[in-house]
Each structure stands twice: as structure tokens, then as C-alpha cells.
């Protein structure tokens, strides 16, 4: 093989590896999605559950914390609930905007233990959408969820944690460059 | 291939600074790389001394915590990308063409480029320290969100500096591969290649595979920070843990990039001064290839505490431990080479033996860190610092010193001052252990790394560590003196400097003429 040919191949390999670094981003999500690793819960709207397994009960706890600097206070009205797998449960969260300007918040869920993530189905969730809150305003945010009946028997407790982010600046920036949007953006870039 | 070699076979070479700026000669470029690496080694070392001065006593004495963080960050970046990697590239430039009987590197102009962009990278990086807000302070691993949300605006300079370093090492690696594949002397089959050439060939493939991934990671940091992308921002659907996966997918092969050429140097020196053939040549080649392969499937052992599932932790624990098998093959082969050899203790051999003992020690602490449950205790403590300094300082750096002392007479035609060189060795050996060994203890006791202050109970050990640090740092000035004196003059040496040495590089005169092997040698 002459030098130039080999050189071209090696440069091509380098470029492909550069592209591979970016390909790792979707691959990472696909991998987490399939395996349910990393506590990344399913962000797709689940169908309602028809039947439930009354023979066992799992405690689901809800915790939230606002990212440093995010002026929000979000709290579940009930700290924890006992549910049977398959049983649908509705939880209300109260979200407050502590600042004196209009803000948009985004909640990002995470499930512990991580392997329970793929068994937690959300029929509706405030985390599916960006939530605008007026200054000093508050809102009731619902979550409708159930645990899959195939949840492994050794899981007795599941914690659903929401991290609350202030995405006002990001959204405003994107709105400015996207004229057909009215600020109520859908959450298509999530996950 | 011969046309390229002959095209620069002219005899009106420029002199003065232009000789070095425009040179396409592998020996000149090798020298440039080695001198640049030495300069960076001293620069990064000075930063380490700032760190050790601050840590001599508990409390804050000399520097602000923010500046301390810049020192740990830039020390790491400079030592990895500015000292160890260019030093090995310099050795490769000097020795690979001579070892395989080639007249020069295959792509001499690219060789010139790959060196000359490097000083600019480090100029940019070092200058950012003097700008408002200071240089990078997020650790050489630049974890997001430290490098995205919490970094200052000079981060772009860090990103571009890393880009240039990456391009430089990719070009260097391409050159090494093309040279080894295309320019071996007739009869020099792959399984006759000297081990230094073999280890560098595999290293070059590792470089091509992972340096672009590093470039991708810094590019994502750049766009996250300045252009509103959300690769590592959970609020926008990204994931900061993914940064660590991408970084360590580069980072773990990177540590083998820094140690495989060291294995090659040691495998060259040990047989010379044991006056025996290297034990298990083929197994050395296969062990090197196995280590290179395994380096791609162990990256998450740097991330055991990020909350990985049990299956992942077990996989990465076992695959990491598996690396000790081919590494063990190497260590036992070196020991078997020395077994019943007529050993003499010249300076390169002293460094090589120190390498075997101390690198193995670093390997053992690495094995301890691989054990997931105990890693939770060791993670981010000085135990980790002790581990990677044993493998990188008494490993990679000692092997570079060994290589320099081994080939310096060939490069200059003069024998160096052996007394000074031995003083350099013994002072380094003693001080480096005073410097790094106690770090194991304070690490196990829970002293966290990258913090400018510490709890009182660590005070005595830290004072001792700092004394070792300054002793080791100052001892390296002896090395500078030895090299300078040797370049200026000294006892003339014959073509075959060491009587037990084997290889084509010992068939050319000392000092090695500007052009060697214009006629390919016959390899039997």
C-alpha cells in the first residue's frame, strides 16, 4: 500500500472516530432506554393500566430538588404512597415560582433503584412539558402513574426524584429564533 | 517510498533557526519533541511544586483556592499532553526509522507540522492562566458541568488548545503507522520488529482511535457552553454522566498510550544489560495488543461511584482485573530476561529496574482500585493520586529517562557524565518514593484530592510529601545538566555504545549521521 493511500485511510479513520464521539450521544440514550440503566425513566406517555396485582404493595416516594439557582419550590402533596403493581395513582405536586419574574421550569425525573426505572409508567406527567409559572405564582401539577406488573419481586421501594431546572433563558433564546412558537414549547428535545 | 526519502536529500540545508523551523529530518524533529517535552516537564513540575508548597501545611498559605485548582488542572494537562506524550513521540521520531532501517519518517512534512503546532497549543493554554478569570480550573478531566456551567469564559482557549494537541498527536500517530507499515528494510518482517516499534505501532492505533473522541468531547463542551446545545445539560435533555462516559472512553486508552511505549523502551534496555535475548518476544507482542484491546472496555471503572447498576460495576471490575494478566506477562518476561543474565547496572538499566519494581507497585494499587466495593472508599482520595503517579512518574517518566540515558550517546556521540547521571537516578528514586508513597496512607485515611487544604491529622505526612516533592523536582535539574553537558562534549563513543545492545540503530555511527539508511540495510 502506498503512503498516500494509507494516509487517506488513517485520516478517514480519525474523522470517523470524531463522528463516533457524537454518535455516542444517541447510542448512550438508546442503551439507557433499552436496559433501563442510569435510572432514566421512560418519557413516553404510557397507556392506562387495566388490571393490577393486589398481592403485593410497593412504596413509592416522591422527592424533588431545585437545581442551584432555580427559583422554584416543588413539593408532592403526599410524600409517599403504597401502590400495588398495575394500580394507577394520581399525585398532585405544588409548584411555586419564588422569583418576581415569569419563569419556565422543567422537571427531569430519575428513578432509584435504577433498574426499577423501566417499570414506572407515567400516563401523564408535568415533566412531559415545560411549565411556565408567573412571578410569585404557583400551580398544581398532576402526575398519573403506575408500576408495571412485571416489576421484580425484590423491589419493595421505589423513589421518584425530580430535579427542577430554570430554563427561562434557554426557552426565550429559542423563541426569539423560532417565530412560530408562542412560548408553550413542547418537550420534543427532551431525551 | 524511496522517492520521498530522496526528495529532501539535498545538501543546502538552512542553518540557524530556519533549520529547526523548516526541518523535515526525523532526527531534528525528534530532538525538538524531546526538548519541548523536557521544557514542559519542568513547567508542569513547577506547578506541582506550587501545589506541594501550598499543601506543606494545613490552612491556606500561598495561593488562592481558585489558583490552586488552576495549578492541579494545568499540571495534569501539561504533564499528559505536553511532557509524556511528546517525549514518546520524540523517541519514536528518533528511533523508529533507525530501528527499522528506514531513511526517515514516511511523511516528513506532516512530521514538521505535527511538532510545530504543539508549542502554540501550550502557549494558548499557559496564557489563559494570565487572563482575567484565570485558566482552566476544573481538573484535567474537565467534567461537565464544571467545565460548562461553572467555568469562566477562557474555557474556549482550553478547548482550542486541546484541539491542537489532539491534531498534533493524530498526525504523529499517522506518521508512525505509515512509516512502520511501508518503510521497513527488506527482510524486516513484523515479528522481527524491535519491541519499541511494536508498542509504538499499537499506541499509534490507540491514538487514532481515541484522540478524535477527546476532540469530540471538548467540542461538545464548547457548544454546550457557548452555543446553547444541551449535550451535558439535564434540563435540556442531556446528561452530565454521559460526559464521563465519553471522556473515559478516551481517557482509559489514553493511559495506555502513555505506558505502552514505556514497555517498549524497557523491553529494549533490559536485554542489553542482561546480555540475553528478550524472554518471550511473541508473548510481549500479543500482551501489548491484548492490553490495547482491553483498554477500550474498561472505561467505567473510573465511574464506579456515579450510581452504576450492579451488572455494570461487575463487568467493569472483572474486565479491569483482566488487564493485569497481559501486564503480568510483561513483568514476568522482563524478570525472566534478567534471570541468570550477566547483569550490569548502567544508568539506563538502573532506571529500567526501578521502572519494573515501581510500575508494578502502581499496577497493584490499580488492581485495588479496580475492586468496586473498596473503590467507594478510595475514589477521589490521595490513594488515586498515589496510584497514577506511580504508573506515570515512576512508570512512564522513568522509562523516558531510561531511554534518554540509553540513546543519548547515540544521539550526541558523547558519553554523559556517569557520576552525575547516577546521582540523578538515586536522588530521583529516593525522593519520588518520599513524594508518592505516603500518599497511599493519607488517601486510605480519607484525604480528598484536588483540595488546597486538609484536616490536621494529615499534616505530618503532607509535610513529608512536600519535602519529597521539592527534592524530586530539584533532582531533575541534574538531568538537565547531564543532557546539556553531554550535548556540549564528552568522551567519544563507538557505534555500538553498549556491548550487549542489539538492533540496527547501533550499526550507524555515533553520533548518528544526519541521514541514515539511505541504502536500506539487509535484515537477516
XYZ file of C-alpha atoms in Angstrom:
715
model
C 0.000 0.000 0.000
C 1.496 3.354 -0.886
C 1.877 6.185 1.592
C -0.880 8.414 0.272
C -3.430 5.612 0.210
C -2.619 4.596 3.764
C -2.582 8.245 4.843
C -6.061 8.759 3.435
C -7.365 5.681 5.202
C -5.920 6.757 8.518
C -7.274 10.304 8.194
C -10.665 8.845 7.336
C -10.454 6.651 10.445
C -9.719 9.707 12.584
C -12.689 11.553 11.130
C -14.933 8.548 11.688
C -13.815 8.354 15.306
C -14.611 12.063 15.677
C -18.088 11.343 14.349
C -18.281 8.332 16.662
C -17.850 10.621 19.685
C -21.059 12.372 18.630
C -22.736 9.096 17.771
C -22.127 8.076 21.375
C -24.742 10.639 22.427
C -27.769 8.918 20.828
C -26.203 5.496 21.442
C -25.977 6.323 25.122
C -29.669 7.203 25.256
C -30.655 4.121 23.289
C -28.573 1.960 25.592
C -30.092 3.505 28.719
C -33.527 3.222 27.175
C -33.241 -0.468 26.356
C -31.585 -1.514 29.587
C -33.260 0.996 31.889
C -29.839 1.680 33.365
C -28.934 5.040 34.822
C -32.435 5.492 36.321
C -33.570 7.163 33.131
C -37.324 6.665 33.141
C -39.448 6.242 30.102
C -40.501 9.679 28.912
C -43.225 8.432 26.638
C -46.811 8.728 27.682
C -47.940 5.303 28.890
C -51.313 3.664 28.194
C -53.625 3.262 31.159
C -53.303 0.106 33.155
C -56.212 -2.357 33.071
C -55.532 -4.774 35.893
C -53.396 -4.802 38.983
C -51.574 -7.285 41.176
C -53.185 -6.837 44.602
C -50.965 -9.463 46.232
C -48.077 -7.079 46.868
C -47.526 -3.491 47.702
C -44.665 -1.173 46.795
C -43.916 2.120 48.483
C -43.284 4.955 46.055
C -41.629 8.067 47.465
C -41.510 11.428 45.711
C -38.647 13.795 46.198
C -37.821 16.988 44.366
C -34.958 19.381 44.439
C -34.344 22.559 42.542
C -31.061 22.936 40.745
C -28.850 25.551 42.380
C -30.176 28.989 41.493
C -33.505 27.766 40.116
C -36.133 29.870 41.944
C -38.728 27.135 42.319
C -40.216 25.169 45.169
C -41.917 21.980 44.109
C -43.425 19.529 46.568
C -45.608 16.454 46.326
C -48.806 16.759 48.374
C -48.262 13.223 49.582
C -44.657 12.322 50.385
C -45.145 8.656 49.613
C -47.856 6.211 48.593
C -48.240 2.445 48.790
C -49.408 1.014 45.489
C -49.894 -2.411 44.014
C -48.216 -3.042 40.691
C -50.694 -2.106 37.972
C -52.670 0.187 40.231
C -52.968 3.729 38.904
C -52.260 6.553 41.288
C -52.631 10.301 40.939
C -50.262 12.584 42.807
C -50.513 16.357 42.967
C -47.414 18.482 43.144
C -47.482 22.120 44.157
C -45.018 24.257 42.255
C -44.170 27.784 43.285
C -42.190 30.423 41.486
C -40.235 32.208 44.214
C -38.880 34.933 41.970
C -40.557 38.156 40.968
C -40.422 37.490 37.239
C -42.117 34.998 34.973
C -40.181 31.756 34.743
C -40.335 28.497 32.887
C -39.371 25.335 34.708
C -38.521 21.881 33.531
C -38.651 18.844 35.785
C -36.350 15.954 34.920
C -37.284 12.672 36.573
C -34.962 9.974 37.804
C -35.808 6.684 39.437
C -33.962 4.805 42.139
C -33.133 1.954 42.127
C -32.122 2.441 38.504
C -33.369 -0.964 37.423
C -36.900 -0.024 38.502
C -36.917 2.877 36.045
C -38.356 0.983 33.122
C -41.219 -0.388 35.244
C -42.513 3.018 36.220
C -45.044 4.203 33.650
C -46.343 7.727 33.575
C -49.754 8.204 31.967
C -49.437 11.929 32.382
C -46.709 13.956 33.960
C -45.838 17.605 34.305
C -42.330 16.590 33.378
C -43.511 15.911 29.815
C -43.846 19.636 29.251
C -42.129 22.840 30.161
C -44.105 24.574 32.882
C -44.450 28.358 32.765
C -45.032 29.996 36.133
C -45.897 33.655 36.581
C -43.963 35.724 39.078
C -44.648 34.587 42.645
C -47.281 32.306 41.147
C -47.994 28.686 41.941
C -49.645 25.800 40.154
C -50.922 22.326 40.896
C -49.130 19.830 38.713
C -50.517 16.318 38.360
C -48.726 13.047 37.905
C -50.635 9.933 36.911
C -48.521 6.808 37.110
C -48.487 3.091 37.775
C -45.896 0.414 38.281
C -45.636 -2.369 35.769
C -46.962 -5.730 36.938
C -43.707 -7.329 35.871
C -41.815 -5.253 38.459
C -39.266 -7.644 40.030
C -40.476 -9.118 43.296
C -37.470 -7.988 45.290
C -38.215 -4.304 44.742
C -40.294 -3.031 47.624
C -39.478 0.637 47.465
C -39.137 2.992 44.535
C -38.098 6.612 44.714
C -39.106 9.037 42.007
C -36.909 12.094 42.113
C -37.463 15.278 40.155
C -34.741 17.770 39.536
C -36.218 21.168 38.747
C -34.425 23.384 36.274
C -34.917 27.000 35.357
C -34.907 27.024 31.564
C -36.356 30.512 31.087
C -33.225 31.876 29.438
C -32.862 28.852 27.130
C -36.508 28.939 26.015
C -36.536 32.710 25.490
C -33.426 32.336 23.351
C -35.047 29.632 21.276
C -38.342 31.517 20.987
C -36.503 34.510 19.625
C -35.087 32.381 16.846
C -38.316 30.459 16.275
C -41.151 32.818 15.347
C -43.993 30.287 15.097
C -43.680 29.371 18.745
C -45.729 31.050 21.456
C -43.562 30.130 24.416
C -45.533 26.977 25.225
C -42.933 24.776 23.627
C -43.435 21.084 23.574
C -40.799 18.981 25.121
C -39.567 17.414 21.928
C -35.904 17.915 22.712
C -36.165 16.007 25.958
C -34.386 12.620 25.959
C 8.683 5.253 -0.692
C 12.210 5.883 -1.846
C 11.205 8.941 -3.834
C 10.002 10.722 -0.722
C 13.165 9.823 1.089
C 15.369 11.108 -1.719
C 13.474 14.307 -2.384
C 14.963 16.021 0.650
C 18.383 14.541 0.115
C 19.812 17.930 -0.692
C 22.906 19.461 0.816
C 21.987 23.129 1.120
C 20.029 22.799 4.331
C 19.134 26.096 6.042
C 21.030 26.974 9.178
C 20.173 28.683 12.431
C 16.540 28.957 13.487
C 15.336 28.135 9.966
C 16.961 24.727 10.174
C 14.650 23.898 13.063
C 11.556 25.653 11.727
C 11.645 24.057 8.289
C 13.264 20.747 9.124
C 11.748 17.555 7.829
C 14.516 15.394 9.225
C 13.278 12.807 11.697
C 16.290 13.311 13.956
C 15.802 17.087 14.133
C 12.110 16.695 14.801
C 12.803 14.013 17.391
C 15.191 16.399 19.132
C 12.613 19.188 19.018
C 9.960 16.934 20.525
C 12.288 15.776 23.283
C 13.470 19.272 24.199
C 9.901 20.568 24.135
C 8.825 17.687 26.387
C 11.660 18.494 28.791
C 10.627 22.148 28.903
C 7.016 21.164 29.556
C 8.119 18.619 32.175
C 9.864 21.402 34.065
C 6.902 23.773 33.609
C 4.380 21.205 34.814
C 6.793 20.292 37.595
C 6.958 23.916 38.738
C 3.165 23.859 39.010
C 3.364 20.660 41.055
C 5.734 22.492 43.393
C 3.175 25.290 43.805
C 0.677 22.597 44.799
C 3.117 20.963 47.207
C 4.146 24.310 48.729
C 0.502 25.059 49.458
C -0.033 21.608 50.938
C 3.113 21.692 53.093
C 0.977 22.879 55.990
C -2.776 22.739 56.615
C -4.592 26.000 56.019
C -4.141 28.402 53.140
C -0.626 29.776 52.855
C 0.476 30.830 49.413
C -2.266 30.679 46.809
C -5.967 31.232 46.457
C -8.061 28.054 46.139
C -9.061 29.095 42.631
C -5.428 29.386 41.595
C -4.699 26.076 43.310
C -7.382 24.495 41.132
C -5.801 26.003 38.035
C -2.460 24.541 39.078
C -3.821 20.991 39.523
C -5.639 21.265 36.192
C -2.830 22.685 34.106
C -0.224 20.481 35.808
C -2.195 17.455 34.683
C -2.783 18.722 31.155
C 0.845 19.719 30.664
C 2.311 16.504 32.033
C -0.021 14.294 29.969
C -0.152 16.188 26.669
C 2.992 18.292 26.919
C 5.570 16.090 28.630
C 4.888 12.356 28.439
C 3.218 12.133 25.020
C 5.642 14.440 23.131
C 8.601 12.734 24.805
C 7.473 9.368 23.454
C 6.744 10.912 20.060
C 10.279 12.320 20.141
C 11.737 8.906 20.925
C 9.601 7.445 18.131
C 10.839 10.036 15.650
C 14.450 9.473 16.519
C 14.448 5.715 16.908
C 11.754 4.109 14.744
C 13.339 4.939 11.351
C 16.739 3.855 12.658
C 15.352 0.680 14.206
C 13.563 -0.457 11.059
C 16.273 0.655 8.641
C 14.305 3.484 7.047
C 15.910 6.741 5.831
C 13.290 8.953 7.507
C 9.663 9.041 8.584
C 7.230 8.352 5.748
C 5.572 11.779 5.805
C 8.302 14.252 6.715
C 6.406 17.462 6.019
C 3.478 16.365 8.142
C 6.041 15.481 10.771
C 7.233 19.082 10.798
C 3.653 20.300 11.156
C 2.748 17.897 13.898
C 5.577 19.239 16.005
C 5.318 22.936 15.235
C 1.635 23.327 16.077
C 2.328 21.927 19.551
C 4.083 24.997 21.055
C 1.077 27.111 20.040
C -1.308 24.799 21.890
C 0.633 25.164 25.104
C 1.161 28.876 24.554
C -2.627 29.299 24.389
C -3.153 27.105 27.444
C -0.486 28.808 29.534
C -1.514 32.315 28.513
C -5.059 31.655 29.698
C -3.588 31.499 33.219
C -2.735 35.196 32.966
C -6.103 36.321 31.687
C -8.919 37.762 33.704
C -10.673 34.913 35.480
C -7.679 32.627 35.074
C -7.119 29.402 33.202
C -8.999 26.115 33.383
C -9.717 25.162 36.979
C -11.978 22.148 36.545
C -9.386 19.393 36.685
C -7.655 17.895 33.654
C -10.713 15.644 33.274
C -12.924 18.758 32.709
C -16.079 17.056 33.945
C -19.320 18.732 32.912
C -20.947 20.775 34.421
C -17.702 22.099 35.965
C -16.354 22.876 32.517
C -19.671 24.058 31.072
C -21.893 25.767 33.639
C -19.292 26.712 36.234
C -16.257 27.601 34.135
C -15.148 31.032 33.031
C -15.036 32.396 29.503
C -11.414 31.365 28.978
C -12.649 27.791 28.591
C -12.683 28.308 24.827
C -8.904 28.698 24.954
C -8.617 25.401 26.791
C -10.820 23.752 24.175
C -8.777 25.051 21.259
C -5.511 24.135 22.960
C -6.756 20.558 23.396
C -7.892 20.513 19.766
C -4.417 21.471 18.588
C -2.745 18.927 20.877
C -5.104 16.276 19.530
C -4.421 17.133 15.896
C -0.701 17.072 16.621
C -0.765 13.625 18.184
C -3.058 12.221 15.477
C -0.652 13.425 12.787
C 2.254 11.975 14.727
C 0.433 8.654 15.070
C -0.448 8.511 11.362
C 3.189 9.123 10.535
C 4.326 6.313 12.809
C 1.874 3.857 11.267
C 2.724 4.736 7.663
C 6.433 4.559 8.449
C 6.238 1.170 10.112
C 3.895 -0.325 7.513
C 5.687 0.987 4.427
C 9.294 1.690 5.230
C 10.704 -1.368 6.921
C 14.009 -2.542 5.474
C 13.812 -5.650 3.288
C 13.647 -8.717 5.491
C 12.325 -6.807 8.490
C 9.131 -8.779 8.972
C 6.578 -7.760 11.573
C 7.714 -10.391 14.034
C 11.297 -9.152 13.737
C 10.409 -5.581 14.671
C 12.094 -4.313 17.814
C 9.580 -4.203 20.654
C 9.754 -0.424 20.909
C 8.499 -0.267 17.311
C 5.746 -2.781 18.044
C 4.499 -0.966 21.127
C 4.511 2.321 19.220
C 2.593 0.828 16.309
C -0.146 -0.277 18.698
C -0.008 3.045 20.558
C -0.450 4.886 17.266
C -3.628 2.947 16.552
C -4.898 3.774 20.041
C -4.164 7.449 19.383
C -6.075 7.438 16.130
C -8.982 5.711 17.808
C -9.359 7.919 20.860
C -7.847 11.358 20.277
C -10.760 12.217 17.930
C -13.155 11.184 20.710
C -11.424 13.648 23.025
C -11.764 16.278 20.316
C -15.476 15.433 20.167
C -15.823 15.746 23.954
C -14.169 19.180 24.088
C -16.251 20.285 21.108
C -19.418 19.320 22.974
C -18.207 21.274 25.995
C -17.566 24.225 23.687
C -21.024 24.147 22.102
C -22.734 23.490 25.448
C -21.015 26.475 26.959
C -21.161 28.971 24.121
C -23.756 27.845 21.587
C -26.655 26.606 23.696
C -26.509 22.892 22.973
C -27.525 20.505 25.735
C -25.221 17.502 25.425
C -24.444 17.501 29.136
C -27.292 19.624 30.445
C -30.068 17.586 32.060
C -32.526 20.482 31.834
C -32.305 20.277 28.058
C -32.448 16.501 27.867
C -28.722 15.877 28.071
C -26.838 14.004 30.745
C -23.743 15.064 32.680
C -22.881 11.425 33.405
C -22.621 10.888 29.654
C -19.716 13.333 29.681
C -17.825 10.978 31.940
C -18.577 8.030 29.668
C -17.318 9.862 26.592
C -14.314 11.287 28.424
C -13.201 7.972 29.866
C -13.790 6.185 26.600
C -10.904 8.395 25.530
C -9.252 8.534 28.946
C -8.603 4.911 29.582
C -6.922 4.093 26.272
C -5.022 7.340 26.874
C -3.292 5.893 29.930
C -2.075 3.003 27.779
C -0.941 5.484 25.151
C 1.339 6.791 27.874
C 2.559 3.412 29.089
C 2.829 1.088 26.047
C 5.833 2.950 24.556
C 7.358 2.767 28.046
C 7.006 -1.019 27.872
C 8.816 -0.855 24.542
C 11.717 1.144 25.962
C 12.096 -1.191 28.933
C 11.912 -4.256 26.676
C 14.805 -2.772 24.697
C 17.034 -1.891 27.635
C 16.604 -4.929 29.901
C 18.040 -7.436 27.342
C 21.003 -5.153 26.579
C 22.262 -5.036 30.136
C 21.250 -8.618 30.960
C 23.162 -9.746 27.864
C 20.354 -12.104 26.934
C 17.647 -12.080 24.314
C 14.298 -10.720 25.480
C 12.348 -13.569 27.063
C 9.064 -14.282 25.264
C 9.180 -11.811 22.359
C 5.967 -13.069 20.751
C 4.092 -13.095 24.046
C 5.206 -9.483 24.572
C 3.662 -8.510 21.244
C 0.413 -10.313 21.967
C 0.288 -8.960 25.524
C 0.643 -5.415 24.185
C -2.153 -5.989 21.690
C -4.367 -7.511 24.405
C -3.810 -4.549 26.710
C -4.720 -2.219 23.855
C -7.922 -4.138 23.185
C -8.909 -4.365 26.847
C -8.300 -0.644 27.307
C -11.479 0.019 25.300
C -13.832 -1.979 27.508
C -12.864 -0.862 30.997
C -13.522 2.882 30.974
C -16.326 2.970 33.513
C -14.053 1.777 36.327
C -13.329 5.494 36.710
C -17.023 5.978 37.439
C -17.999 3.340 39.993
C -19.468 5.982 42.300
C -21.780 7.511 39.682
C -24.520 5.054 40.570
C -23.985 2.339 38.002
C -26.102 -0.791 38.188
C -24.533 -3.824 39.794
C -24.147 -5.650 36.478
C -22.159 -2.742 35.068
C -19.948 -2.495 38.122
C -19.193 -6.208 37.995
C -18.429 -6.126 34.267
C -16.037 -3.216 34.580
C -14.444 -4.659 37.702
C -13.682 -8.016 36.091
C -12.592 -6.590 32.742
C -10.243 -4.220 34.570
C -8.729 -7.006 36.599
C -8.252 -8.938 33.372
C -5.716 -6.322 32.250
C -3.359 -7.474 34.967
C -2.947 -10.764 33.075
C -1.167 -9.380 29.951
C 0.594 -6.800 32.137
C 1.765 -9.603 34.387
C 3.049 -11.453 31.320
C 5.203 -8.444 30.548
C 6.578 -8.033 34.049
C 7.412 -11.727 34.311
C 9.062 -11.640 30.888
C 11.316 -8.776 31.977
C 12.214 -10.593 35.165
C 12.817 -13.803 33.201
C 15.062 -11.859 30.831
C 17.192 -10.756 33.767
C 17.170 -14.239 35.315
C 20.683 -15.671 35.092
C 21.768 -12.867 32.799
C 25.143 -11.151 33.129
C 23.575 -8.042 34.536
C 25.453 -4.772 34.776
C 23.979 -1.658 36.303
C 24.494 1.160 33.869
C 22.241 4.189 34.325
C 19.555 3.130 31.800
C 19.405 -0.282 33.497
C 19.018 1.337 36.920
C 16.047 3.322 35.679
C 14.607 0.227 33.999
C 14.834 -1.908 37.116
C 13.287 0.905 39.153
C 10.569 1.032 36.495
C 9.781 -2.673 36.847
C 9.524 -2.544 40.632
C 7.696 0.771 40.975
C 5.433 0.408 37.959
C 4.348 -2.953 39.327
C 3.610 -1.268 42.638
C 1.442 1.232 40.769
C -0.199 -1.690 38.998
C -1.063 -3.284 42.318
C -2.699 -0.141 43.661
C -4.576 -0.021 40.349
C -5.795 -3.538 40.995
C -7.002 -2.408 44.415
C -8.858 0.500 42.817
C -10.486 -1.890 40.360
C -12.317 -3.665 43.182
C -15.676 -1.921 43.118
C -16.648 -2.098 46.801
C -13.347 -0.727 48.063
C -13.177 1.837 45.266
C -16.022 3.614 47.015
C -13.551 4.327 49.801
C -10.560 5.131 47.573
C -12.408 7.193 44.979
C -11.155 10.794 44.664
C -8.667 10.400 47.504
C -4.880 10.691 47.510
C -4.765 6.925 47.055
C -5.758 7.538 43.444
C -3.134 10.264 43.176
C -0.517 7.860 44.525
C -1.625 5.171 42.063
C -1.445 7.195 38.889
C 1.774 8.940 39.862
C 3.422 5.573 40.436
C 2.415 4.413 36.964
C 3.084 7.733 35.247
C 6.131 9.123 37.060
C 7.997 6.013 38.127
C 6.460 4.282 35.105
C 6.279 6.469 32.019
C 8.709 9.219 33.096
C 11.316 6.777 34.429
C 11.169 4.856 31.153
C 11.690 8.102 29.223
C 14.698 8.840 31.433
C 15.952 5.301 30.846
C 15.506 5.739 27.097
C 17.242 9.122 27.150
C 20.236 7.706 29.033
C 20.270 4.697 26.716
C 20.237 6.575 23.406
C 21.804 9.915 24.406
C 25.337 8.722 23.469
C 23.973 7.599 20.095
C 22.328 10.989 19.545
C 25.279 13.147 20.614
C 28.248 10.859 20.042
C 29.373 11.600 23.588
C 29.086 9.629 26.794
C 27.359 11.654 29.505
C 28.823 12.234 32.944
C 28.037 8.907 34.570
C 28.551 10.165 38.128
C 26.036 12.954 37.659
C 23.610 10.602 35.947
C 23.846 8.118 38.809
C 23.321 10.930 41.304
C 20.241 11.909 39.307
C 18.968 8.342 39.458
C 19.468 7.766 43.170
C 18.135 11.177 44.184
C 15.105 10.672 41.950
C 14.474 7.162 43.201
C 14.582 8.114 46.866
C 12.717 11.401 46.558
C 9.997 10.036 44.299
C 9.123 7.448 46.919
C 9.127 10.022 49.713
C 6.860 12.027 47.452
C 4.317 9.444 46.406
C 4.426 6.550 48.856
C 2.879 8.385 51.836
C 0.039 9.476 49.537
C -1.234 5.903 49.816
C -1.604 6.320 53.571
C -3.279 9.729 53.597
C -5.517 8.543 50.773
C -6.629 5.454 52.662
C -7.242 7.674 55.685
C -9.588 9.749 53.565
C -7.701 12.836 52.389
C -9.524 14.059 49.262
C -7.597 15.057 46.155
C -7.718 18.472 44.433
C -8.384 20.391 47.674
C -5.980 23.144 48.791
C -6.461 22.420 52.493
C -6.736 19.309 54.629
C -7.600 18.058 58.078
C -4.925 18.367 60.762
C -4.229 14.660 61.095
C -2.725 14.615 57.585
C -0.219 17.376 58.377
C 2.903 15.277 59.076
C 2.573 13.080 56.020
C 1.881 16.089 53.822
C 4.966 17.909 55.060
C 6.980 14.778 54.235
C 5.334 14.514 50.801
C 6.158 18.147 50.058
C 9.800 17.636 51.045
C 9.919 14.646 48.695
C 8.245 16.737 46.012
C 10.807 19.520 46.164
C 13.686 17.028 46.324
C 12.346 15.193 43.255
C 11.706 18.424 41.374
C 15.149 19.832 42.044
C 16.817 16.491 41.205
C 15.500 16.835 37.679
C 17.751 19.855 37.205
C 20.611 17.343 37.379
C 19.094 15.655 34.340
C 19.086 18.983 32.508
C 22.753 19.415 33.466
C 23.646 15.905 32.274
C 21.933 16.407 28.926
C 23.464 19.858 28.432
C 26.982 18.670 29.245
C 26.578 15.622 27.034
C 25.405 17.740 24.099
C 28.434 20.016 24.569
C 31.004 17.256 24.616
C 32.384 14.302 26.469
C 34.101 11.015 25.966
C 33.538 9.816 22.376
C 31.570 6.606 21.995
C 31.763 3.894 19.308
C 28.866 2.989 17.006
C 27.824 0.213 19.369
C 27.688 2.138 22.605
C 26.596 -0.759 24.836
C 28.273 -4.100 24.258
C 25.079 -6.087 24.833
C 22.927 -3.915 22.579
C 21.210 -5.285 19.512
C 19.404 -3.546 16.700
C 20.020 -1.539 13.558
C 20.422 1.755 15.431
C 23.774 0.512 16.743
C 25.106 -0.143 13.242
C 25.247 3.534 12.325
C 27.965 5.851 13.601
C 27.774 7.779 16.858
C 26.615 10.493 16.701
C 24.047 9.221 14.244
C 24.701 10.979 10.895
C 22.065 13.417 9.639
C 20.956 10.862 7.057
C 20.993 7.185 7.913
C 19.995 4.107 5.909
C 19.707 5.942 2.588
C 20.527 2.468 1.314
C 18.268 0.005 3.132
C 20.244 -2.438 5.269
C 19.960 -6.198 4.841
C 17.997 -7.787 7.679
C 18.513 -11.488 8.168
